Short mmCIF file of C-alpha atoms in Angstrom, two decimals:
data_model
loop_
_atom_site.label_atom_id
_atom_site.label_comp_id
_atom_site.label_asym_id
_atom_site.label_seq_id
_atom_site.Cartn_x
_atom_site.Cartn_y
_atom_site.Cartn_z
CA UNK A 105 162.83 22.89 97.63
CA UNK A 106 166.19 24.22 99.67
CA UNK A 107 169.64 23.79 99.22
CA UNK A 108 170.92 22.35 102.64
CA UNK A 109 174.64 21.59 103.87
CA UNK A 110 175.76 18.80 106.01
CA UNK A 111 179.38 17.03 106.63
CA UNK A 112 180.34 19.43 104.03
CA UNK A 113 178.11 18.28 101.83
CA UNK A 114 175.44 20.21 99.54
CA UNK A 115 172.17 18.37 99.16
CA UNK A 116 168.35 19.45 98.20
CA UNK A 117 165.37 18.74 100.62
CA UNK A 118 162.18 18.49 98.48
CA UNK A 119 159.04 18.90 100.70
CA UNK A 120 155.86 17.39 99.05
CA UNK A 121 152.58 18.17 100.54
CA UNK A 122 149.86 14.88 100.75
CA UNK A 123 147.93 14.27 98.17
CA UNK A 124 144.10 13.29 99.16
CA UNK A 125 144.42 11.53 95.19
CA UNK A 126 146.51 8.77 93.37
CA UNK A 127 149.20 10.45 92.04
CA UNK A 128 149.72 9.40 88.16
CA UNK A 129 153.33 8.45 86.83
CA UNK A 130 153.64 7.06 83.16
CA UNK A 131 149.90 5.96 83.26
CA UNK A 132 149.94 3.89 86.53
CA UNK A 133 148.42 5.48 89.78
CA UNK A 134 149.85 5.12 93.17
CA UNK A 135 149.15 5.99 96.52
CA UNK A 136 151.59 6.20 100.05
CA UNK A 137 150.34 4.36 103.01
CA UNK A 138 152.98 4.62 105.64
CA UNK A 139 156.01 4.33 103.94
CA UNK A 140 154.75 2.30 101.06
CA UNK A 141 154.08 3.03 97.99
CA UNK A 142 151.59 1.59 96.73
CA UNK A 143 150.32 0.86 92.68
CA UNK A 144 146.64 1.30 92.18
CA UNK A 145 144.09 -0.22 89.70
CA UNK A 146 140.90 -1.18 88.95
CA UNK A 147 138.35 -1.29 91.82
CA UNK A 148 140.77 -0.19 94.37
CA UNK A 149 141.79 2.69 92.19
CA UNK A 150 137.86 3.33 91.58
CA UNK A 151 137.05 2.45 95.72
CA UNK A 152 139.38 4.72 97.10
CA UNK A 153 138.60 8.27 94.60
CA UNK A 154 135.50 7.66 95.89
CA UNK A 155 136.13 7.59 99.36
CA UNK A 156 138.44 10.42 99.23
CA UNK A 157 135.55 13.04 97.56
CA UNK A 158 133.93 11.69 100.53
CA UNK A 159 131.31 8.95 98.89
CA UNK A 160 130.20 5.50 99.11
CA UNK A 161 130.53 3.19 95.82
CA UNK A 162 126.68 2.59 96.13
CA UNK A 163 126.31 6.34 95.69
CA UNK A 164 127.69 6.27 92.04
CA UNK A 165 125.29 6.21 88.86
CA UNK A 166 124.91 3.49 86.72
CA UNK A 167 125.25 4.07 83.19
CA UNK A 168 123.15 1.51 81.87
CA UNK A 169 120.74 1.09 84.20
CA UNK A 170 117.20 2.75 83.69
CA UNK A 171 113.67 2.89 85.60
CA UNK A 172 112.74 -0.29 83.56
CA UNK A 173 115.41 -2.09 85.27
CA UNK A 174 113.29 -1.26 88.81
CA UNK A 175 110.31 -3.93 90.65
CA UNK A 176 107.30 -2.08 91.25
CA UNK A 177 106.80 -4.60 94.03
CA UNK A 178 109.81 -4.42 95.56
CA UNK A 179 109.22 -0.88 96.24
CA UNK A 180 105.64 -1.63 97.56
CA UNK A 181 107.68 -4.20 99.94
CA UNK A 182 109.79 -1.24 100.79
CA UNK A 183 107.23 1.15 101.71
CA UNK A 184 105.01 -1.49 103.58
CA UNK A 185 108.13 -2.17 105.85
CA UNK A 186 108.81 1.03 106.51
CA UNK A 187 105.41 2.44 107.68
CA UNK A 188 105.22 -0.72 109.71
CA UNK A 189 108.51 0.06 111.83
CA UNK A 190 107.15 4.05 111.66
CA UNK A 191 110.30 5.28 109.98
CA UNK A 192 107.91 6.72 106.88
CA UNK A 193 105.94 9.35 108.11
CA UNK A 194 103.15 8.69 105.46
CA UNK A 195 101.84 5.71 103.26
CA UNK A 196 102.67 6.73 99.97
CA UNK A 197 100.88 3.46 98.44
CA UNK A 198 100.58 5.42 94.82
CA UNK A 199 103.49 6.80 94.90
CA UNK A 200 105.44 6.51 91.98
CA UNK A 201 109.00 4.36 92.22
CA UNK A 202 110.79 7.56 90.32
CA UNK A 203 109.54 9.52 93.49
CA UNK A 204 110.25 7.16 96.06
CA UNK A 205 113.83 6.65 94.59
CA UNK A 206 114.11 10.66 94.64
CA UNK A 207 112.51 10.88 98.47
CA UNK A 208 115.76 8.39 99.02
CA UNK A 209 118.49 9.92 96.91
CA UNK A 210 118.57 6.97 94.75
CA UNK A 211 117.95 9.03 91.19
CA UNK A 212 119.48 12.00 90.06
CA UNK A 213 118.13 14.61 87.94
CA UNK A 214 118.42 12.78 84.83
CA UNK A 215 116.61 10.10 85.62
CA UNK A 216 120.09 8.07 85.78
CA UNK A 217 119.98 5.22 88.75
CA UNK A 218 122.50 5.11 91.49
CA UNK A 219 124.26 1.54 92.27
CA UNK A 220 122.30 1.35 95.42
CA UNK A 221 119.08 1.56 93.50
CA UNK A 222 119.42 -1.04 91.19
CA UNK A 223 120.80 -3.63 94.19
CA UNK A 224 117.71 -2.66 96.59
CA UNK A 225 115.02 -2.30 94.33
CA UNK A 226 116.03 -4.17 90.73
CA UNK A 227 114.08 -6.80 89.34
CA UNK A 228 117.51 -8.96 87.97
CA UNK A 229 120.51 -6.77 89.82
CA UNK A 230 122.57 -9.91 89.38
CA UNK A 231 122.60 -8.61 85.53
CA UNK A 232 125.07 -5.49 86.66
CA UNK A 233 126.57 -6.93 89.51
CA UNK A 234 127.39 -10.88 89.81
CA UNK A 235 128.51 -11.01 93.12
CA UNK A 236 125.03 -10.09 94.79
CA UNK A 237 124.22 -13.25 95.39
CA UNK A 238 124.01 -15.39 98.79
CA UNK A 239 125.31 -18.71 98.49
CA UNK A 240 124.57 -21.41 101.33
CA UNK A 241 125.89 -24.87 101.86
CA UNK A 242 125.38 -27.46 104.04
CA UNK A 243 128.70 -29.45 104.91
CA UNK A 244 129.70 -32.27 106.42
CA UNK A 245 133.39 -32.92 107.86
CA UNK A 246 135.03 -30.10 105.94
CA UNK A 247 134.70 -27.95 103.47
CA UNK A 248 135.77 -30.63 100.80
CA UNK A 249 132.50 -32.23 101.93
CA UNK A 250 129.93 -30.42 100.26
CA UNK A 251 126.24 -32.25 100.91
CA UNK A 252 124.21 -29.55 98.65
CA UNK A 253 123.45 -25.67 98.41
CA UNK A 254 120.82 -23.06 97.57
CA UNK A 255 121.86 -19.91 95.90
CA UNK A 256 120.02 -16.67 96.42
CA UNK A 257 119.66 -14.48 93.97
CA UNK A 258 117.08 -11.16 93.69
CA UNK A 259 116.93 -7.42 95.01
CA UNK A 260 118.90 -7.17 98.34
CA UNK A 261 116.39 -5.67 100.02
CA UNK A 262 114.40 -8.70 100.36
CA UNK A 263 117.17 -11.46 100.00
CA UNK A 264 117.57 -11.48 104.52
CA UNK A 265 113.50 -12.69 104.32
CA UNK A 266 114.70 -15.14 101.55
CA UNK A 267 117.46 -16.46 102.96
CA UNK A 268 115.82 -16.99 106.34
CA UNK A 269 112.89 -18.78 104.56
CA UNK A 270 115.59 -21.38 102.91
CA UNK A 271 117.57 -22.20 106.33
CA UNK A 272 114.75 -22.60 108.31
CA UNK A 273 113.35 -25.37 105.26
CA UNK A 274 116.83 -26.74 104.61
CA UNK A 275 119.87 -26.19 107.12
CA UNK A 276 118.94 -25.42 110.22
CA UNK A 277 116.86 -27.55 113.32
CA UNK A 278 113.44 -26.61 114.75
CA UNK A 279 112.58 -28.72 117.98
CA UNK A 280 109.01 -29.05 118.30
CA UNK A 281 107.45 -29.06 121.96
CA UNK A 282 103.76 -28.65 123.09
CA UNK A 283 101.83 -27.03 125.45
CA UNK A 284 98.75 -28.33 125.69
CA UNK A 285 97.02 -29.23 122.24
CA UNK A 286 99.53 -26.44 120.81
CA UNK A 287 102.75 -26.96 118.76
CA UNK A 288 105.75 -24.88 118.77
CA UNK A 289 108.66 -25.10 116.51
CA UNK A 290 111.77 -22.65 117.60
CA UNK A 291 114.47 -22.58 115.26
CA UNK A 292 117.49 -23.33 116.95
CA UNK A 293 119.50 -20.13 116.82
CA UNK A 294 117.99 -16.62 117.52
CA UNK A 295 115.67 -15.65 114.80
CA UNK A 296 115.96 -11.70 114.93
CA UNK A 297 120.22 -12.00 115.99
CA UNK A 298 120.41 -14.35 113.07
CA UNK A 299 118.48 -11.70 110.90
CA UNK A 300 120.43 -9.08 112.30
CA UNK A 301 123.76 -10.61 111.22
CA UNK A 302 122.70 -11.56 107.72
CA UNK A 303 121.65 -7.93 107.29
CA UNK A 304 124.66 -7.07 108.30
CA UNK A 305 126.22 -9.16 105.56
CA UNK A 306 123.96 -7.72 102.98
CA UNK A 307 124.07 -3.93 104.05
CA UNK A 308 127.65 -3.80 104.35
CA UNK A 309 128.98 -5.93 101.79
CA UNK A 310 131.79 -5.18 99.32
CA UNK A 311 129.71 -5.49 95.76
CA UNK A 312 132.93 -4.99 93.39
CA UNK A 313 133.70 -8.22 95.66
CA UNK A 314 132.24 -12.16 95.60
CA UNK A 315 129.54 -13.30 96.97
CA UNK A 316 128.11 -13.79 100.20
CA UNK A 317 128.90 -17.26 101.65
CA UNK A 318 127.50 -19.01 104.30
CA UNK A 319 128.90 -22.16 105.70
CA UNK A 320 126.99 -24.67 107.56
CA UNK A 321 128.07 -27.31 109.30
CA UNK A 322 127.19 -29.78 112.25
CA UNK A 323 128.58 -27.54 115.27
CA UNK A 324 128.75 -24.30 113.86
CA UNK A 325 127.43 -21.60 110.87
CA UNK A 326 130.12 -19.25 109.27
CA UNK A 327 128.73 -16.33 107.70
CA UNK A 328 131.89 -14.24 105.51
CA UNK A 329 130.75 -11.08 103.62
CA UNK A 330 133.47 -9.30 101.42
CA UNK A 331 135.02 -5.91 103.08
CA UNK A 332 137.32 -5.75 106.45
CA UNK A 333 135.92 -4.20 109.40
CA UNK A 334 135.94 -0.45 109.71
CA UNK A 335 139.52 0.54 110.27
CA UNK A 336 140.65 0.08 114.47
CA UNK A 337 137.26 -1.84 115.08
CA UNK A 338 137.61 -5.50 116.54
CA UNK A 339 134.82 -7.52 118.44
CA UNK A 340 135.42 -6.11 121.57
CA UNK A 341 134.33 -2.77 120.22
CA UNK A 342 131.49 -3.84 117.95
CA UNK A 343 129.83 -5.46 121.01
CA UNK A 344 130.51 -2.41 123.32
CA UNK A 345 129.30 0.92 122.53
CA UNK A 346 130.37 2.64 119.29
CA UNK A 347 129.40 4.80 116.23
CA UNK A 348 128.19 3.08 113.02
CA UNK A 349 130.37 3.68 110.05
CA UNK A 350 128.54 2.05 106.79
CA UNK A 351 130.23 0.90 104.05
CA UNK A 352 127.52 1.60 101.37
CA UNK A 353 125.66 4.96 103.14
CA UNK A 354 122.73 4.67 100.38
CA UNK A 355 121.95 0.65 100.98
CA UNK A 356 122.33 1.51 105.01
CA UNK A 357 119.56 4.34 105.03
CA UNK A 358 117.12 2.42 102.91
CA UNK A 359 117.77 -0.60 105.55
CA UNK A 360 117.34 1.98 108.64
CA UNK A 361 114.18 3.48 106.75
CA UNK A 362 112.71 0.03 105.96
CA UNK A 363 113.08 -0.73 109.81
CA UNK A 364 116.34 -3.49 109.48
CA UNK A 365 118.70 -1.78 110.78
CA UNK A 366 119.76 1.15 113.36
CA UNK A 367 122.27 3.95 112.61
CA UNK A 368 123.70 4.69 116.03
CA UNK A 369 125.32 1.34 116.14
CA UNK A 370 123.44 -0.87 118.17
CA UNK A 371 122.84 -3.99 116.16
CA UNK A 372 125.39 -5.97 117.39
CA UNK A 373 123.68 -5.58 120.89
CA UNK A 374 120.96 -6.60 119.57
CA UNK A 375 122.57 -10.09 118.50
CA UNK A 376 124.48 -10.17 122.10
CA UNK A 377 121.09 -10.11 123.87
CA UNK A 378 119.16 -12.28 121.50
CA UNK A 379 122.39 -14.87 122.04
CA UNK A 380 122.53 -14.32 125.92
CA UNK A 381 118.78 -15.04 126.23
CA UNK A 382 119.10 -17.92 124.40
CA UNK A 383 122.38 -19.26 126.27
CA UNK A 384 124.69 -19.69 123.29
CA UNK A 385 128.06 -18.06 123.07
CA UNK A 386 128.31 -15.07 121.32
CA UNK A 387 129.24 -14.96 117.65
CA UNK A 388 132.60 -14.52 116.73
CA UNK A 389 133.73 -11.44 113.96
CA UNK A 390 136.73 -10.95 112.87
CA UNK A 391 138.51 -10.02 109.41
CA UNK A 392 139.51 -12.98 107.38
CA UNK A 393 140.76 -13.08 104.02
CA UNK A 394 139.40 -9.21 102.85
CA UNK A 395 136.50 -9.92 104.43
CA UNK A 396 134.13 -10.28 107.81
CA UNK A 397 133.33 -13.53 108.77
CA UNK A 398 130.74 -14.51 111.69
CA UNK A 399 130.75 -17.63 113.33
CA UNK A 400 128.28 -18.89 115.67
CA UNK A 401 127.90 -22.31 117.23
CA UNK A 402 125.45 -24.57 116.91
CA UNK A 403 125.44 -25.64 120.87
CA UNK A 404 121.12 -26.73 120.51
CA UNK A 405 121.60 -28.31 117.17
CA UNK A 406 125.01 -30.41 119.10
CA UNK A 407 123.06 -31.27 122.34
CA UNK A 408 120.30 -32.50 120.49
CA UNK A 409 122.34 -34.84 118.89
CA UNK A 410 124.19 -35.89 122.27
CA UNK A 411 121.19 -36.51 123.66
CA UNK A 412 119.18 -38.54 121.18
CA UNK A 413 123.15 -40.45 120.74
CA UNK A 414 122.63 -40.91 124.58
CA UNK A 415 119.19 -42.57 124.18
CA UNK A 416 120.75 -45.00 121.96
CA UNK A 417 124.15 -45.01 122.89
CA UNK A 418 124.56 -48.61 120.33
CA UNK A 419 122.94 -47.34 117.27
CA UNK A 420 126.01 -47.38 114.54
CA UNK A 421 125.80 -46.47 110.67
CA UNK A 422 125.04 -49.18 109.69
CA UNK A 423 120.84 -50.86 109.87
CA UNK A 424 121.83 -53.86 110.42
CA UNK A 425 123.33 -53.49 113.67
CA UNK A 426 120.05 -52.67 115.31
CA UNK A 427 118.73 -55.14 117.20
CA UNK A 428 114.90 -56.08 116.64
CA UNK A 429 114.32 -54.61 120.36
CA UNK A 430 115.21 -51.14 119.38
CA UNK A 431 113.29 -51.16 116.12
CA UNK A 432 110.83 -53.01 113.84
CA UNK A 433 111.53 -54.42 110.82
CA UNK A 434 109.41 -51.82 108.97
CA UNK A 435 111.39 -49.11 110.68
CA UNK A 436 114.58 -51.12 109.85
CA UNK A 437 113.13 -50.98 105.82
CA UNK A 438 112.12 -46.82 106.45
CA UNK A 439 115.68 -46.04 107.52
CA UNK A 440 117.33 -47.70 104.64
CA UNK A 441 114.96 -45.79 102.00
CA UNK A 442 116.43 -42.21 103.90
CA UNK A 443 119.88 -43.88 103.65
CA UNK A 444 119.22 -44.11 99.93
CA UNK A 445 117.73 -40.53 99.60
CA UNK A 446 117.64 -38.21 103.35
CA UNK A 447 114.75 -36.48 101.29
CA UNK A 448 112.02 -38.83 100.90
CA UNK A 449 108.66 -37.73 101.10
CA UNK A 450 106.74 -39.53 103.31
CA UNK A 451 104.58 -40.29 100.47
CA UNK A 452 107.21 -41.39 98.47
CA UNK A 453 107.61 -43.83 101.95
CA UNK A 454 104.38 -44.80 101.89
CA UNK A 455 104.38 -46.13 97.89
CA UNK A 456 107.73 -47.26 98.29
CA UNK A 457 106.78 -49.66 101.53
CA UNK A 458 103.35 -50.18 100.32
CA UNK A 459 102.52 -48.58 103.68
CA UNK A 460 99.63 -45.86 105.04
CA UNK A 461 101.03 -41.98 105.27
CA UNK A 462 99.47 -42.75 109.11
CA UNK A 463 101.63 -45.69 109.66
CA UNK A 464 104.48 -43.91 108.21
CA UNK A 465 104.07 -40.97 110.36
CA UNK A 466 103.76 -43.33 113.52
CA UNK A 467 107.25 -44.97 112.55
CA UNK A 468 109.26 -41.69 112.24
CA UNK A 469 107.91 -40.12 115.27
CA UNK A 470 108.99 -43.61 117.19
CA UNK A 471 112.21 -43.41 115.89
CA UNK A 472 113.14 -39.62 116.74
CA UNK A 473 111.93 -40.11 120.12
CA UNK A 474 114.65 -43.09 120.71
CA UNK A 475 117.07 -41.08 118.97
CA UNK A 476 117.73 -42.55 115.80
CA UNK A 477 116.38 -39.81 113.53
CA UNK A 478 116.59 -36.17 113.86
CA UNK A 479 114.69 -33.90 111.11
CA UNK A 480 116.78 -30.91 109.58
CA UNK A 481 114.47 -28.26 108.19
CA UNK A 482 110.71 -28.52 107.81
CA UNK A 483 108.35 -30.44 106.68
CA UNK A 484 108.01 -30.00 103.00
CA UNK A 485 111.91 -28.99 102.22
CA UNK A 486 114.16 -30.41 104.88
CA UNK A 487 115.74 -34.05 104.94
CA UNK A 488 116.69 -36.92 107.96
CA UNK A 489 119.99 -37.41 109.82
CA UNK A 490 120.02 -40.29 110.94
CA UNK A 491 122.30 -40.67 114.46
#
């Protein structure tokens, strides 16, 4: 502090150094970011001591949790993956969890369990930390038009596998083609880019945040995961060369180790080649709302439709319309039965029309190839559109 003199005027000049921590005044904390001041609380207050001692909030112990709280399987899933991508130099089959937790910095001396060990290897981590969850729905016109959703719930580790398993079934298209005698089904956006992204999600997610939600609707998928960007990164620079900078640093080696994901920042072109080979424009990031939020188009799912809306260009909503040319009065009788319920079995079509499976089959297979039907999903868990 110095006395300094100007206009004739006496006043005092108080330097104060930065602080790298909140600064407490009458029990609140606060922080300067430009020239704001800012009051912090809570998770923010907790989030950024921890970033200043130079941590991660997955890094931090949890109190409660103990080595009961840990899937044996889950860690067998773990190492499995991880010899299989050659990122473990060993296969420690018999390995105790406690030592494969220790091997990955996940326990501490004690025997007390860091956050990220609980979310990657837990049997129930939603019972510490609500939000890590994925939650999918399937929408219609807008988001005020919600058809139904699947909420996934388990050890991170192995929720991208779940999660793939449940929008291949429910939400998204597989066209089938053959070669020959043999079928192919090809789900309609890249497989490993649409893995990579939803690990992405996972890895990097905000946990003191909500959930993971992922939109889908008829042209596009929106994938939002709690957490901005890394500070100064856009698009431009995720799908150009750059350094990775992980939220959660314990969650993002486990996910390099287990053979998901690469630390020198090359997923994203990853997910620009799977999308170029494919022909589909490349995903959109961005921040929105405190979070990321992907969206990708469905371009195969929308020219699908065009053309089997092509095929039968006069096929409205409503059965009736259909003239007995373009379909038979039993396939009149199986459209209004999906009209009633898009997830009838075709043995529940079959008792319901007093009908062979065979003849059912025959009927639906007649009707996608005019255009009138498309199937969403698989076999056993997806449901009809009809066009």
């Amino acid at each position: 502090m110095v006395v300094l003199n100007k206009d004739g005027k006496d006043y005092l000049e108080i330097a104060v150094p930065p602080s790298f921590v909140p600064i407490s005044y009458k029990g609140k904390y606060y922080v300067r970011s430009g020239s704001t001041l800012q009051e912090l609380n809570g998770a923010a207050l907790q989030n950024f001591v921890i970033k200043k001692m130079g941590r991660s909030w997955d890094e931090v112990i949890n109190d409660h949790a103990t080595l009961n709280d840990i899937d044996p399987e889950a860690i067998k899933y773990f190492i499995g993956k991880g010899v299989e991508a050659d990122r473990i130099p060993e296969d420690p089959h018999n390995a105790k969890p406690e030592d494969v937790l220790a091997s990955l910095g996940l326990i501490d001396d004690n025997g007390g369990l860091t956050n990220a060990a609980v979310l990657l290897f837990g049997k129930n981590p939603q019972r510490y930390y609500s939000s890590a969850v994925f939650k999918i729905g399937r929408f219609g016109c807008d988001e005020a038009d919600l058809m139904f959703q699947d909420v996934i719930e388990g050890n991170i580790l192995q929720m991208a596998d779940r999660v793939m398993d449940v929008l291949k079934a429910k939400y998204l298209v597989s066209p089938v083609r053959f070669e020959g005698m043999q079928r192919y089904e090809k789900l309609e956006l890249p497989r490993e880019a649409l893995r990579e992204i939803l690990y992405n999600a996972i890895a990097h997610k905000d946990y003191a945040g909500a959930d993971i939600q992922m939109h889908v609707y008829d042209d596009h998928v929106e994938i939002w995961n709690e957490g901005e960007l890394p500070a100064g990164y856009t698009q431009d620079i995720l799908f150009a060369r750059h350094s990775s900078k992980p939220r959660n640093h314990k969650i993002a080696n486990v996910f390099f180790k287990a053979g998901f994901i690469d630390t020198w920042g090359r997923g994203f072109q990853k997910i620009r080649n799977g999308f170029e080979a494919e022909g589909i424009p490349m995903p959109k990031v961005e921040n929105f709302c405190g979070s990321v939020q992907v969206t990708i188009e469905r371009t195969n799912f929308i020219k699908m439709s065009h053309v089997a809306r092509n095929v039968v260009s006069d096929v409205t909503s409503s059965v009736t319309s259909l003239s007995p040319v373009q379909l038979t009065e039993k396939q009149k009788n199986i459209l209004e039965l999906i009209r009633k319920n898009s997830r009838f079995s075709i043995k529940e079509m079959s008792l319901a029309l007093s009908l062979v499976e065979r003849t059912i089959k025959r009927h639906l297979a007649d009707m996608q190839k005019k255009g009138v039907l498309i199937r969403e999903g698989n076999t056993s868990a997806g449901h009809w559109v009809i066009l």
